PDB file of C-alpha atoms in Angstrom:
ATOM      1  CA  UNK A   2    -106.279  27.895 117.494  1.00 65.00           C
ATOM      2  CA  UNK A   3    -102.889  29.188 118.097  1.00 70.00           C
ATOM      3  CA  UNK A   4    -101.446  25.956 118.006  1.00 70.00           C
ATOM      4  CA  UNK A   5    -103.047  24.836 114.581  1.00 69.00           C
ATOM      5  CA  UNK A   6    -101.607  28.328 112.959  1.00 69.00           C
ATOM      6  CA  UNK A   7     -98.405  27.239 114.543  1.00 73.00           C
ATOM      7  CA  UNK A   8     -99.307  23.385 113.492  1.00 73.00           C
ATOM      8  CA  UNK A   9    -100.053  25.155 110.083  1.00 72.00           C
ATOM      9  CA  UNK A  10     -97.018  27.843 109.921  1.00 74.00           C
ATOM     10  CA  UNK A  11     -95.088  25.038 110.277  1.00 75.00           C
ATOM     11  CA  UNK A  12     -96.444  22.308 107.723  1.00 76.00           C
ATOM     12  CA  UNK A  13     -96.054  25.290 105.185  1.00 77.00           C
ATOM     13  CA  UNK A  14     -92.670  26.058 105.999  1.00 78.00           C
ATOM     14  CA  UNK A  15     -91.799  22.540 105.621  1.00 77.00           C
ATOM     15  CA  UNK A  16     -93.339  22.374 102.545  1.00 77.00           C
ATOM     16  CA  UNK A  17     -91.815  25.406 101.233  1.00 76.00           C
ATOM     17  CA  UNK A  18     -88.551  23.494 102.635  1.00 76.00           C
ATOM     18  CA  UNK A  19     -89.276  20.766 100.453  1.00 80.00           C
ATOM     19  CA  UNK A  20     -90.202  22.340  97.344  1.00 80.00           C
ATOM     20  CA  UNK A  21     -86.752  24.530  98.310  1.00 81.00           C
ATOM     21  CA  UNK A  22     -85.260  21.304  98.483  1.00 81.00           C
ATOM     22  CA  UNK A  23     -87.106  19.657  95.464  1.00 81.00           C
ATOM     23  CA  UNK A  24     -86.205  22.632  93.358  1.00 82.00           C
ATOM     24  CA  UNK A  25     -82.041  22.592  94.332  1.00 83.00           C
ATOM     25  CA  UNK A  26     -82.550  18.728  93.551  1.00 81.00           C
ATOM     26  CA  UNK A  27     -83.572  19.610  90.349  1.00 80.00           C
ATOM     27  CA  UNK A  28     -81.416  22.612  89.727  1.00 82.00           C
ATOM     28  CA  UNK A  29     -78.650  19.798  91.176  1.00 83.00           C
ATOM     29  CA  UNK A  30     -79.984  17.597  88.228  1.00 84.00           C
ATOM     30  CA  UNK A  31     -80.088  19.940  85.449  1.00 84.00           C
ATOM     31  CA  UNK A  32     -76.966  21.400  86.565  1.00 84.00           C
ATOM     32  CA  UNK A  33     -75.362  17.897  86.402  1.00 83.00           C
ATOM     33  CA  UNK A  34     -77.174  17.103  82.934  1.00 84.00           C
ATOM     34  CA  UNK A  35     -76.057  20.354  81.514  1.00 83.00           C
ATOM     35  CA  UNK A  36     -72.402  19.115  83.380  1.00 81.00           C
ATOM     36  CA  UNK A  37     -72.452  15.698  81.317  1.00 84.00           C
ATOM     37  CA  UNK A  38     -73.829  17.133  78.300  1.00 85.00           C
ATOM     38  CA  UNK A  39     -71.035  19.331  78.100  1.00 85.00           C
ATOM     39  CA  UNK A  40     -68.542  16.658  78.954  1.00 86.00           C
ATOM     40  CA  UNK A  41     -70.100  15.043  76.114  1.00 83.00           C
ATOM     41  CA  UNK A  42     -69.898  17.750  73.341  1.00 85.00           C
ATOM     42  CA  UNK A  43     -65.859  17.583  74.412  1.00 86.00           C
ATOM     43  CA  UNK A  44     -65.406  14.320  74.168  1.00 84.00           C
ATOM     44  CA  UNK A  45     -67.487  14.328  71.063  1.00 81.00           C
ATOM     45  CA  UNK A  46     -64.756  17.432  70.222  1.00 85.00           C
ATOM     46  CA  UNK A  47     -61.708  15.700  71.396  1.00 85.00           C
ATOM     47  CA  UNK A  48     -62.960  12.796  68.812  1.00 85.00           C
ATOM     48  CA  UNK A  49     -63.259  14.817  66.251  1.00 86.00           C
ATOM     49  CA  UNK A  50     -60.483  16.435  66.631  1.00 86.00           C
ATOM     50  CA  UNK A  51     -58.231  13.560  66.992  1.00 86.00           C
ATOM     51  CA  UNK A  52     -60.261  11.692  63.786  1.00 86.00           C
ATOM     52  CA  UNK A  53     -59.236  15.448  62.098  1.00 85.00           C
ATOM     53  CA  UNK A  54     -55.597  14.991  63.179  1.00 83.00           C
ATOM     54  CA  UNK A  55     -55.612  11.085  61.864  1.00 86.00           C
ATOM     55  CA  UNK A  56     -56.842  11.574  58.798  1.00 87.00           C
ATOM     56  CA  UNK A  57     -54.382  15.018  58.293  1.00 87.00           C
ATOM     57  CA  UNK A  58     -51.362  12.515  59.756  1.00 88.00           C
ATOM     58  CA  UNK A  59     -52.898  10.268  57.104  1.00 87.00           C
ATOM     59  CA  UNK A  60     -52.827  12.212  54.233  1.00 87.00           C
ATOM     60  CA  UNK A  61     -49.632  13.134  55.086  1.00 88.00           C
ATOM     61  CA  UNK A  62     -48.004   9.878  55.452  1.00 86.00           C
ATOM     62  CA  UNK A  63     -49.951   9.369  51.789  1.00 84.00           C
ATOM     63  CA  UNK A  64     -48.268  12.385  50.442  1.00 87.00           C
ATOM     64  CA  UNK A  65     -44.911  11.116  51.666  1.00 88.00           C
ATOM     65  CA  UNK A  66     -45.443   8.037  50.211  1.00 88.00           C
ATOM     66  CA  UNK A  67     -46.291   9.533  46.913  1.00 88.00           C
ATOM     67  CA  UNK A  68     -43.432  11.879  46.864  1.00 88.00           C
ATOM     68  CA  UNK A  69     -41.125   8.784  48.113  1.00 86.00           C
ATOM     69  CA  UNK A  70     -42.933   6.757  45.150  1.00 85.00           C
ATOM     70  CA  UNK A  71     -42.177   9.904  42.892  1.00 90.00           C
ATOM     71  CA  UNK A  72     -38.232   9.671  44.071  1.00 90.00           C
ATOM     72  CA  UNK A  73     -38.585   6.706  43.250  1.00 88.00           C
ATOM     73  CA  UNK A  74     -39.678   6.400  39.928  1.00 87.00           C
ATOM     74  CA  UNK A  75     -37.138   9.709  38.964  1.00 91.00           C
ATOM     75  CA  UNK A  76     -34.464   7.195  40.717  1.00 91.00           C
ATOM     76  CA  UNK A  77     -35.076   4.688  38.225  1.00 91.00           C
ATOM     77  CA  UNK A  78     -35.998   7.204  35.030  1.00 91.00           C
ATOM     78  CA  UNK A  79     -31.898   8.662  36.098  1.00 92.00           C
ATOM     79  CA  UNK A  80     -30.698   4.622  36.392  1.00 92.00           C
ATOM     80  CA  UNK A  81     -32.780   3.971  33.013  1.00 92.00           C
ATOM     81  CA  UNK A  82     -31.395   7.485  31.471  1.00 92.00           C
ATOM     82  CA  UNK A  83     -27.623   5.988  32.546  1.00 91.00           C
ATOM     83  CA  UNK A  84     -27.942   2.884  31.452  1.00 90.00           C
ATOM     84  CA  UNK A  85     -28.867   4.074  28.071  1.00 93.00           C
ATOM     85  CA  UNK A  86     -26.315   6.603  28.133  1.00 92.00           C
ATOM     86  CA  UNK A  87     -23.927   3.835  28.909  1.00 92.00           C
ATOM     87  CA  UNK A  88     -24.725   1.788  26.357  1.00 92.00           C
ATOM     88  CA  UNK A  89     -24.801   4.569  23.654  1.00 93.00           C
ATOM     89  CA  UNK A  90     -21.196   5.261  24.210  1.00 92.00           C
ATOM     90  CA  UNK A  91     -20.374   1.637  24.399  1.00 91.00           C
ATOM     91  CA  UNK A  92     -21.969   1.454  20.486  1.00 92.00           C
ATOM     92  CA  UNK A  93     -20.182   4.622  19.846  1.00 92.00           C
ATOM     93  CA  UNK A  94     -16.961   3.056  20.926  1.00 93.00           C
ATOM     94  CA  UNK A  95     -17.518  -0.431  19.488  1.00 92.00           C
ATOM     95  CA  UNK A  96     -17.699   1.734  16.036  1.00 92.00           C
ATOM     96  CA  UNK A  97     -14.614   3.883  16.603  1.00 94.00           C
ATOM     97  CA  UNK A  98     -12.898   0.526  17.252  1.00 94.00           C
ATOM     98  CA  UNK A  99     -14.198  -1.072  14.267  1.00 94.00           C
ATOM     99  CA  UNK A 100     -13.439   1.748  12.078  1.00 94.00           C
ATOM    100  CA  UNK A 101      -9.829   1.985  13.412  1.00 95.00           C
ATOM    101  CA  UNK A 102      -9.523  -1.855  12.604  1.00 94.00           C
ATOM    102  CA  UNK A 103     -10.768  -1.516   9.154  1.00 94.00           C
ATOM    103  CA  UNK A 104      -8.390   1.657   8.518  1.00 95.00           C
ATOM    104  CA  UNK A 105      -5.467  -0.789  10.001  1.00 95.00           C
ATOM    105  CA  UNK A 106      -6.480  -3.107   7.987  1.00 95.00           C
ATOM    106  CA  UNK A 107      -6.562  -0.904   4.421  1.00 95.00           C
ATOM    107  CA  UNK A 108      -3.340   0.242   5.363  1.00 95.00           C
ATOM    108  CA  UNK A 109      -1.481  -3.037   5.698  1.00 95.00           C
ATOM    109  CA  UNK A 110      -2.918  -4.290   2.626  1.00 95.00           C
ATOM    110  CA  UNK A 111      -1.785  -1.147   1.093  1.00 95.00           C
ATOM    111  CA  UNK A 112       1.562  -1.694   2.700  1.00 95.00           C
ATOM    112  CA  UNK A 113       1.349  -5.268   1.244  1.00 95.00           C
ATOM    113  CA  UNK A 114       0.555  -4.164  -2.402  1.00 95.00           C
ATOM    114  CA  UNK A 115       3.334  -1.685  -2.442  1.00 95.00           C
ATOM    115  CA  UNK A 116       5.731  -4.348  -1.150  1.00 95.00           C
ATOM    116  CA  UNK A 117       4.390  -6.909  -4.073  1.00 95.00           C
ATOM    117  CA  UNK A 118       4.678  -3.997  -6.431  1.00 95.00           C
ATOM    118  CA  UNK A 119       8.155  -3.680  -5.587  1.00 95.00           C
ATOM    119  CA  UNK A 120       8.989  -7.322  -5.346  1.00 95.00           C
ATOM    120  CA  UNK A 121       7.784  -7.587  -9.007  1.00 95.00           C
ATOM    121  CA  UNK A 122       9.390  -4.121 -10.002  1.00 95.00           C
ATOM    122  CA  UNK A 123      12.840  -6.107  -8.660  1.00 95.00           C
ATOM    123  CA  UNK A 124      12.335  -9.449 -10.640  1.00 95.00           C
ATOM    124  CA  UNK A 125      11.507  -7.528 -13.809  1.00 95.00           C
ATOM    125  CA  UNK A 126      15.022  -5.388 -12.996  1.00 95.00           C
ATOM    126  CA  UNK A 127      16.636  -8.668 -12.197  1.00 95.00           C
ATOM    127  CA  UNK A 128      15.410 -10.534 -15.465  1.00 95.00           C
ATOM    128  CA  UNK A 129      16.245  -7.759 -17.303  1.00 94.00           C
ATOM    129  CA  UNK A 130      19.934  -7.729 -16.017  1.00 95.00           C
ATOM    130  CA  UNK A 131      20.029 -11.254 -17.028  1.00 95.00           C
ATOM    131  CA  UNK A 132      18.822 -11.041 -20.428  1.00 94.00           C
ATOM    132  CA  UNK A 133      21.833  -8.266 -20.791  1.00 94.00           C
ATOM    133  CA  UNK A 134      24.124 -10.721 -19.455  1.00 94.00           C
ATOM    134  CA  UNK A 135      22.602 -13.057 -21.831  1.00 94.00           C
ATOM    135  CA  UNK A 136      23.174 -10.952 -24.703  1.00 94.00           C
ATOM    136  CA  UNK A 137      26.565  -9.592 -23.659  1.00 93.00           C
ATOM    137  CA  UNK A 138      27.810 -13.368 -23.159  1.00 93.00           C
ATOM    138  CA  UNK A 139      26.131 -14.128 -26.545  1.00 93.00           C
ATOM    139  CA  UNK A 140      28.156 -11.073 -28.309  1.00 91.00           C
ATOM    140  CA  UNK A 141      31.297 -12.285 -26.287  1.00 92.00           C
ATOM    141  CA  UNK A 142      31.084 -15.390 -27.866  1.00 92.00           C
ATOM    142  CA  UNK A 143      30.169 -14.059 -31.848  1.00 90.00           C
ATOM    143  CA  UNK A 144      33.566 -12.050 -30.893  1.00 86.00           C
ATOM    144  CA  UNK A 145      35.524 -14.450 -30.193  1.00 89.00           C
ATOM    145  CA  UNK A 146      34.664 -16.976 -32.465  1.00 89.00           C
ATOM    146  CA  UNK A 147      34.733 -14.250 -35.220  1.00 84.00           C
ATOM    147  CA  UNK A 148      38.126 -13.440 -34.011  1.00 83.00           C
ATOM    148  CA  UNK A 149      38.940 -17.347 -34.356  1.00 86.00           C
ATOM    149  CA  UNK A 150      37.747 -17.599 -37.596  1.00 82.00           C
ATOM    150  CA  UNK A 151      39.886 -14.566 -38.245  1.00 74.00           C
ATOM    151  CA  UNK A 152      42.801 -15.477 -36.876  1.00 80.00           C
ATOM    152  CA  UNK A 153      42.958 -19.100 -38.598  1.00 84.00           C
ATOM    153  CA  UNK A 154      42.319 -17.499 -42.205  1.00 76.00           C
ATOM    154  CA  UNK A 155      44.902 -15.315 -41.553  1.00 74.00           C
ATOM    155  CA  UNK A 156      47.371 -17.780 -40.347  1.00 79.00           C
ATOM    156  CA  UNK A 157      45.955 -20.240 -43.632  1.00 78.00           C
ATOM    157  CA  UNK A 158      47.234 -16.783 -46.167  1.00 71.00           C
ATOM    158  CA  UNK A 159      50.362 -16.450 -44.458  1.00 75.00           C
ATOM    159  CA  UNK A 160      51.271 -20.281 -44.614  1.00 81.00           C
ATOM    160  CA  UNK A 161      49.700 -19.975 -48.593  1.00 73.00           C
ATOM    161  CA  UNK A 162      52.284 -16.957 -48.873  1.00 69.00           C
ATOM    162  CA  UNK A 163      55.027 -18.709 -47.718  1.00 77.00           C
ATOM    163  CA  UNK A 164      54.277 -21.669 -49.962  1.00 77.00           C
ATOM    164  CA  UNK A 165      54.298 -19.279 -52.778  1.00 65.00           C
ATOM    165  CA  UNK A 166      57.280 -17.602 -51.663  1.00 70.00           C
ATOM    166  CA  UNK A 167      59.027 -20.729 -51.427  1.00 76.00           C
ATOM    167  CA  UNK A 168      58.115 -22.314 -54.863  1.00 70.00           C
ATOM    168  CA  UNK A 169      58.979 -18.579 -56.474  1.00 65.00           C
ATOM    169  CA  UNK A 170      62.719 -18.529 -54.743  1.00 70.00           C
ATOM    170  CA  UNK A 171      63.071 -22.390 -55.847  1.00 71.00           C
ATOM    171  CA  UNK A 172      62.062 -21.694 -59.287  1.00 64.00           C
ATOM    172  CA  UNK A 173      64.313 -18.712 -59.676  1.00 64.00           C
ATOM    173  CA  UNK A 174      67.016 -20.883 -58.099  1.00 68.00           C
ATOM    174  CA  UNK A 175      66.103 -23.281 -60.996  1.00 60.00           C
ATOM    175  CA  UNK A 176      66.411 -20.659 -63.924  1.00 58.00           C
ATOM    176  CA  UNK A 177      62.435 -20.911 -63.866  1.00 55.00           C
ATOM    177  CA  UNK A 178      61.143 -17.616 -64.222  1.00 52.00           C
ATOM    178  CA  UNK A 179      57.390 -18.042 -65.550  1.00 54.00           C
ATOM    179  CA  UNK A 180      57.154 -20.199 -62.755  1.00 60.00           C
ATOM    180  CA  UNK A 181      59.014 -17.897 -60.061  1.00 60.00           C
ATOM    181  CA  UNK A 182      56.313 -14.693 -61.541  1.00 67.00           C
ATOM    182  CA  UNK A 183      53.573 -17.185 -61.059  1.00 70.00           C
ATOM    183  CA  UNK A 184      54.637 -17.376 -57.613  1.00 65.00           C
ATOM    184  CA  UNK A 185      55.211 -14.081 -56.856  1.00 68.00           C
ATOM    185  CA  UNK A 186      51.630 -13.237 -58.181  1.00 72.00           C
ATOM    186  CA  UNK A 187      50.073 -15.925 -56.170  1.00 71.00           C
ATOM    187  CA  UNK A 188      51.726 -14.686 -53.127  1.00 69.00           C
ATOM    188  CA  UNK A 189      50.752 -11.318 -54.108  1.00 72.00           C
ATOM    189  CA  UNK A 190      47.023 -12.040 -54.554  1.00 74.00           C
ATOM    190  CA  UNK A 191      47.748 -13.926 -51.359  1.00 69.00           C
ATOM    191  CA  UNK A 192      48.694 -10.800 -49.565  1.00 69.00           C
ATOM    192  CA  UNK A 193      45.851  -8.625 -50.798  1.00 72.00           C
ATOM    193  CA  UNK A 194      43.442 -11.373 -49.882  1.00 70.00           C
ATOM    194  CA  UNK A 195      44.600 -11.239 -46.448  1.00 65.00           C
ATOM    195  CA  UNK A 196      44.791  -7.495 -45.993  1.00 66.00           C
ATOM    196  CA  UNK A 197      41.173  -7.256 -47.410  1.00 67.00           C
ATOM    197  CA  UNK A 198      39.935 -10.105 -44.860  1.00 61.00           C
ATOM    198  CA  UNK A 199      41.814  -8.572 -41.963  1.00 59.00           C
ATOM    199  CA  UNK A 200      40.099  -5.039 -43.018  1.00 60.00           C
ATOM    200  CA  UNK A 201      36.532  -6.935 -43.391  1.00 59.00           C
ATOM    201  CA  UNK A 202      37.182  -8.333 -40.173  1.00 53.00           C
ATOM    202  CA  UNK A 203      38.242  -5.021 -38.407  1.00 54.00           C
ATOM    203  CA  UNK A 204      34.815  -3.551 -39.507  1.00 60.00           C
ATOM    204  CA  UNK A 205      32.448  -5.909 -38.470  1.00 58.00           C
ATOM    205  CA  UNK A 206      34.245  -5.964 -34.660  1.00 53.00           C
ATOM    206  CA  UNK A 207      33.536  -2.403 -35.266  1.00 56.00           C
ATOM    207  CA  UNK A 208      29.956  -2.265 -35.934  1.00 60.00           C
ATOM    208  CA  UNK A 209      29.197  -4.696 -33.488  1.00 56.00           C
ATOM    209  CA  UNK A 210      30.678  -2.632 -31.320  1.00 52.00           C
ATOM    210  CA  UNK A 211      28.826   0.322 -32.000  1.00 52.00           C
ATOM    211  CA  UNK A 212      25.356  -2.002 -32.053  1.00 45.00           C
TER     212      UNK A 212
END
């Protein structure tokens, strides 16, 4: 009897060893479950944390790009805003020059009327100093044949005189008296006739003078 308590004693602690045993196994188990499943939830947290960090690197790289696009496009707006800058003054310039021209020009045609004014203002003064020398050759020439004509009438009296004289002395020589008085009143006449000429004569020199 003793020895089946003992036998017994025995097969229950070794049963109460095993379900000891049974129940660390399974404590081993759950504790090694709980182990992975928490291994898992930080893995499954490391992933989402490094997917979190990705897509924050990626919108940041986006956001760099857009602000690099942004530079960009103000970098070409400035090169655009330049350009057109550039080309306004070029117009403006290209109209100062062409204005400058065209004032150049006015004032050498200007220049070039005044000098045609006064190269026609010196062939009137030039004709007209020839049409004086004209006239004063022309009045030169009235003079002097006047004073030809004068001088041969008075030298055709003075020979009639001297005719008259001479037949008047002859005929007085000759005891001719009507004919010496007929003389002397020829040469007489002869004389006035000449004085009156020469005195004609003297006037018209002296209005032509005066004209």
């Amino acid at each position: 009897m003793q020895q089946q308590q003992q036998q017994h004693s025995q097969q229950q602690q070794q049963q109460h060893s095993k379900q000891q045993q049974q129940q660390q196994h399974s404590k081993q188990q759950q504790q090694q479950q709980h182990s992975k499943q928490q291994q898992r939830q930080q893995h499954s947290m490391q992933q989402q944390q490094q997917q979190h960090s990705q897509q924050q690197q990626q919108q940041q790289h986006s956001k760099q790009q857009q602000q690099h696009s942004q530079q960009h496009s103000q970098q070409q707006q400035q090169q655009q805003q330049h350009s057109q800058q550039q080309q306004q003054q070029h117009i403006f310039l290209s109209v100062q020059q062409q204005q400058q021209q065209q004032q150049q020009q006015q004032q050498q045609q200007q220049q070039q009327q005044q000098q045609q004014q006064q190269q026609q203002q010196q062939q009137q003064q030039q004709q007209q100093q020839q049409q004086q020398q004209q006239q004063q050759q022309q009045q030169q020439q009235q003079q002097q044949q006047q004073q030809q004509k004068g001088r041969q009438l008075t030298c055709l009296l003075q020979q009639q005189m001297q005719q008259y004289l001479t037949k008047a002395a002859a005929a007085a020589q000759g005891g001719q008296l009507l004919h010496a008085a007929a003389a002397a009143a020829a040469a007489a006449a002869a004389a006035a006739a000449a004085e009156s000429h020469s005195s004609t004569y003297k006037q018209q020199l002296l209005q032509q003078q005066k004209c």
